[in-house]
XYZ file of C-alpha atoms in Angstrom:
249
model
C 65.030 42.605 29.556
C 66.216 39.698 31.642
C 67.048 40.285 35.241
C 69.279 37.969 37.511
C 68.753 38.501 41.429
C 71.157 36.566 43.866
C 69.529 35.781 47.067
C 71.586 34.580 50.371
C 69.969 32.437 53.074
C 71.167 33.754 56.355
C 70.052 33.624 60.223
C 66.658 35.215 60.383
C 67.190 39.146 61.718
C 64.947 38.643 64.487
C 67.392 35.868 66.071
C 70.100 36.669 68.543
C 72.869 34.662 67.309
C 75.218 32.487 69.663
C 78.470 31.823 69.389
C 79.813 28.188 69.217
C 81.489 27.207 72.645
C 84.806 26.258 70.531
C 84.971 29.757 69.020
C 84.913 28.264 65.528
C 81.781 30.341 64.234
C 78.071 31.020 64.924
C 75.877 28.246 66.051
C 73.008 27.935 63.285
C 71.669 24.424 64.522
C 67.531 24.650 65.183
C 67.856 28.454 64.308
C 65.392 30.165 62.088
C 66.979 31.068 58.601
C 65.314 33.325 55.848
C 66.199 35.593 52.853
C 68.808 38.086 53.663
C 66.960 41.307 53.700
C 68.775 43.393 51.123
C 68.434 40.413 48.792
C 64.550 40.604 49.655
C 64.682 44.441 48.535
C 66.674 43.256 45.267
C 63.722 40.813 44.130
C 61.180 43.471 44.976
C 62.750 45.845 42.926
C 62.922 43.452 40.024
C 59.371 42.490 40.421
C 58.561 46.404 40.340
C 60.433 46.758 37.080
C 58.738 43.742 35.589
C 55.062 45.265 36.728
C 56.206 48.394 34.869
C 56.716 46.437 31.544
C 60.599 46.832 31.591
C 61.567 43.384 32.516
C 60.426 40.261 30.869
C 62.042 37.492 33.229
C 63.478 37.418 36.695
C 66.013 34.895 37.636
C 66.581 34.070 41.350
C 69.993 32.617 42.100
C 71.298 31.152 45.407
C 74.563 29.641 46.161
C 74.800 27.378 49.089
C 73.484 24.094 50.692
C 70.194 22.339 49.645
C 67.924 24.281 52.023
C 68.726 27.426 49.766
C 65.929 25.946 47.911
C 63.453 27.414 50.597
C 65.117 30.837 49.944
C 64.534 30.546 46.300
C 61.109 29.249 46.468
C 60.411 32.600 48.702
C 61.986 34.583 45.795
C 59.632 33.117 43.313
C 56.676 33.628 45.557
C 57.470 37.376 45.613
C 57.712 37.400 41.888
C 60.780 35.729 40.300
C 59.932 33.314 37.149
C 62.554 30.742 37.781
C 65.552 30.087 39.752
C 68.876 28.500 39.879
C 70.525 26.727 42.851
C 74.525 26.439 42.590
C 74.600 23.570 45.403
C 77.775 23.437 47.565
C 77.891 22.270 51.113
C 81.431 23.976 51.675
C 81.633 27.406 52.878
C 81.317 29.969 50.220
C 83.293 33.281 50.388
C 82.435 36.586 48.651
C 84.824 35.953 45.783
C 83.843 32.524 45.464
C 80.131 33.631 45.094
C 81.172 36.471 42.536
C 82.935 34.067 40.440
C 79.859 31.361 40.573
C 77.692 34.476 39.712
C 79.961 35.405 36.791
C 79.666 32.281 35.137
C 75.727 32.357 35.403
C 75.779 35.809 33.920
C 77.996 34.489 30.891
C 75.367 31.901 30.543
C 72.289 33.989 31.278
C 73.290 37.108 29.537
C 70.843 39.082 31.777
C 70.397 43.071 31.028
C 70.667 43.890 34.791
C 72.037 42.357 38.082
C 70.330 43.486 41.063
C 72.461 42.487 44.199
C 71.708 43.260 47.969
C 74.460 45.340 49.110
C 75.559 43.228 52.025
C 74.503 39.954 53.909
C 73.408 40.518 57.449
C 75.799 37.379 58.638
C 79.176 38.264 57.475
C 78.484 41.966 56.331
C 81.526 41.855 53.919
C 79.275 44.333 51.101
C 81.872 42.669 48.466
C 79.952 40.382 46.295
C 78.452 43.081 43.998
C 81.807 44.699 43.531
C 83.536 41.671 42.679
C 81.135 40.639 40.239
C 81.077 43.830 38.515
C 85.069 43.579 38.107
C 85.075 39.811 37.061
C 82.452 40.589 34.486
C 83.534 43.738 33.068
C 80.206 45.494 33.721
C 79.321 49.112 35.101
C 78.404 49.343 38.832
C 76.119 51.457 41.039
C 76.132 50.674 44.611
C 73.817 51.819 47.688
C 71.059 52.369 45.159
C 67.769 53.899 46.641
C 66.216 54.619 43.229
C 66.375 52.921 40.054
C 64.651 53.964 36.483
C 65.253 51.914 33.374
C 64.833 53.252 29.766
C 66.616 53.345 26.381
C 69.481 50.604 27.385
C 70.350 52.827 30.626
C 69.575 52.633 34.187
C 69.412 56.031 36.032
C 70.206 55.451 39.651
C 70.188 57.713 42.968
C 72.846 56.375 45.332
C 73.370 57.587 48.636
C 76.789 58.955 49.730
C 78.259 60.933 52.801
C 76.922 64.386 51.409
C 73.423 63.547 50.110
C 72.099 61.730 47.062
C 74.264 61.093 43.935
C 72.642 60.485 40.441
C 74.256 58.214 38.204
C 73.349 57.012 34.310
C 74.771 53.628 33.571
C 74.703 51.434 30.470
C 73.043 48.224 30.496
C 74.130 45.485 31.062
C 75.277 46.730 34.655
C 75.314 45.730 38.259
C 73.224 47.250 41.064
C 73.539 46.782 44.664
C 70.296 47.822 46.801
C 70.233 50.136 49.668
C 67.309 49.900 52.616
C 65.638 52.742 51.224
C 64.874 51.344 47.740
C 61.358 49.889 48.491
C 59.642 47.920 50.920
C 58.991 44.279 50.388
C 55.518 43.152 49.631
C 54.070 40.560 51.773
C 54.199 37.086 50.285
C 50.450 35.697 50.180
C 49.722 32.071 50.448
C 48.277 31.453 46.756
C 51.773 33.183 45.352
C 53.548 30.226 47.778
C 51.677 27.433 46.525
C 52.368 28.874 42.764
C 56.227 29.367 43.379
C 56.003 25.269 44.068
C 55.492 24.757 40.478
C 58.016 27.245 39.116
C 61.181 25.742 37.636
C 64.271 25.464 40.015
C 67.652 24.139 38.382
C 70.399 22.717 40.506
C 73.995 23.072 39.122
C 77.310 22.428 41.137
C 80.353 24.750 40.944
C 82.164 22.068 38.785
C 79.533 22.334 36.207
C 80.605 25.986 36.088
C 84.178 25.451 35.924
C 84.649 27.735 39.042
C 87.158 27.045 41.972
C 85.283 27.820 45.346
C 88.299 26.997 47.622
C 88.144 29.637 50.632
C 91.168 32.247 50.374
C 90.415 33.402 54.016
C 90.480 31.383 57.341
C 88.622 32.336 60.189
C 90.749 31.975 63.313
C 88.352 32.506 65.876
C 85.019 33.986 66.372
C 83.943 35.602 69.941
C 80.911 37.601 71.416
C 81.601 41.370 72.192
C 82.126 42.379 75.582
C 79.472 42.998 77.804
C 78.471 46.632 78.341
C 79.317 47.871 81.831
C 76.525 49.832 83.696
C 76.532 53.712 83.665
C 77.268 55.834 86.632
C 75.824 58.930 87.857
C 78.344 61.742 88.633
C 77.713 64.915 90.655
C 79.291 67.739 88.517
C 81.024 68.340 85.223
C 84.462 68.366 86.475
C 83.921 64.959 87.437
C 82.479 64.120 84.046
C 85.200 65.532 82.166
C 87.874 63.712 84.704
C 86.139 60.311 83.913
C 86.131 60.904 80.258
C 89.885 61.824 80.392
C 91.078 59.235 82.729
C 88.751 56.186 82.322
C 87.179 56.514 79.105
C 90.246 57.979 77.407
C 88.213 59.925 74.635
C 89.444 63.300 75.653
């Protein structure tokens, strides 16, 4: 069975982001970039399924600028067999990415698509669901456990009341939660091997997909500074402040 794993290049989670002075977006100049953590979990799960003998090939996919090749090489160092970059210099919104992935699903015919549930830069949490809808595939979101057997995937997903178990027919789309696994450390020998693995580059036009943005960002601003706390002498003063100043009761 073939598994398709989309990965996104984002600002590293350890970096404190800064908003551009003109308010048009986040400043990413000279900022460390890395693979989206949820996508890293998706790659790790695909590799574990391959190690169990369930999966025969892992294809990593990224949509974006030329530098996304670095992210794909990281995915191949973790264990992906080959990679595809849909190269595009324009901003790609979740719907555009889902359309590009749908075109690749039609081309590659994977038995399973494992997607990170959301990206830490825009936090949209939309691409996996949109892909499942466009491709007409069953989906399971926020998955914390996956078992594949007999043409079906049995998953545990986190819901408000606890865990929900689902059995879905393959091919399907699965989005990963934080508790699914802990990605392995990438070793130097595997990084060197990844440089020799095949990486195909295509354009959105080659896939016949319109990636024009549907949403316009009007302004990006930092959250207000948090005020200092104050000590109150008694409960009555606390209640009064919560009621009259904070207006939470």
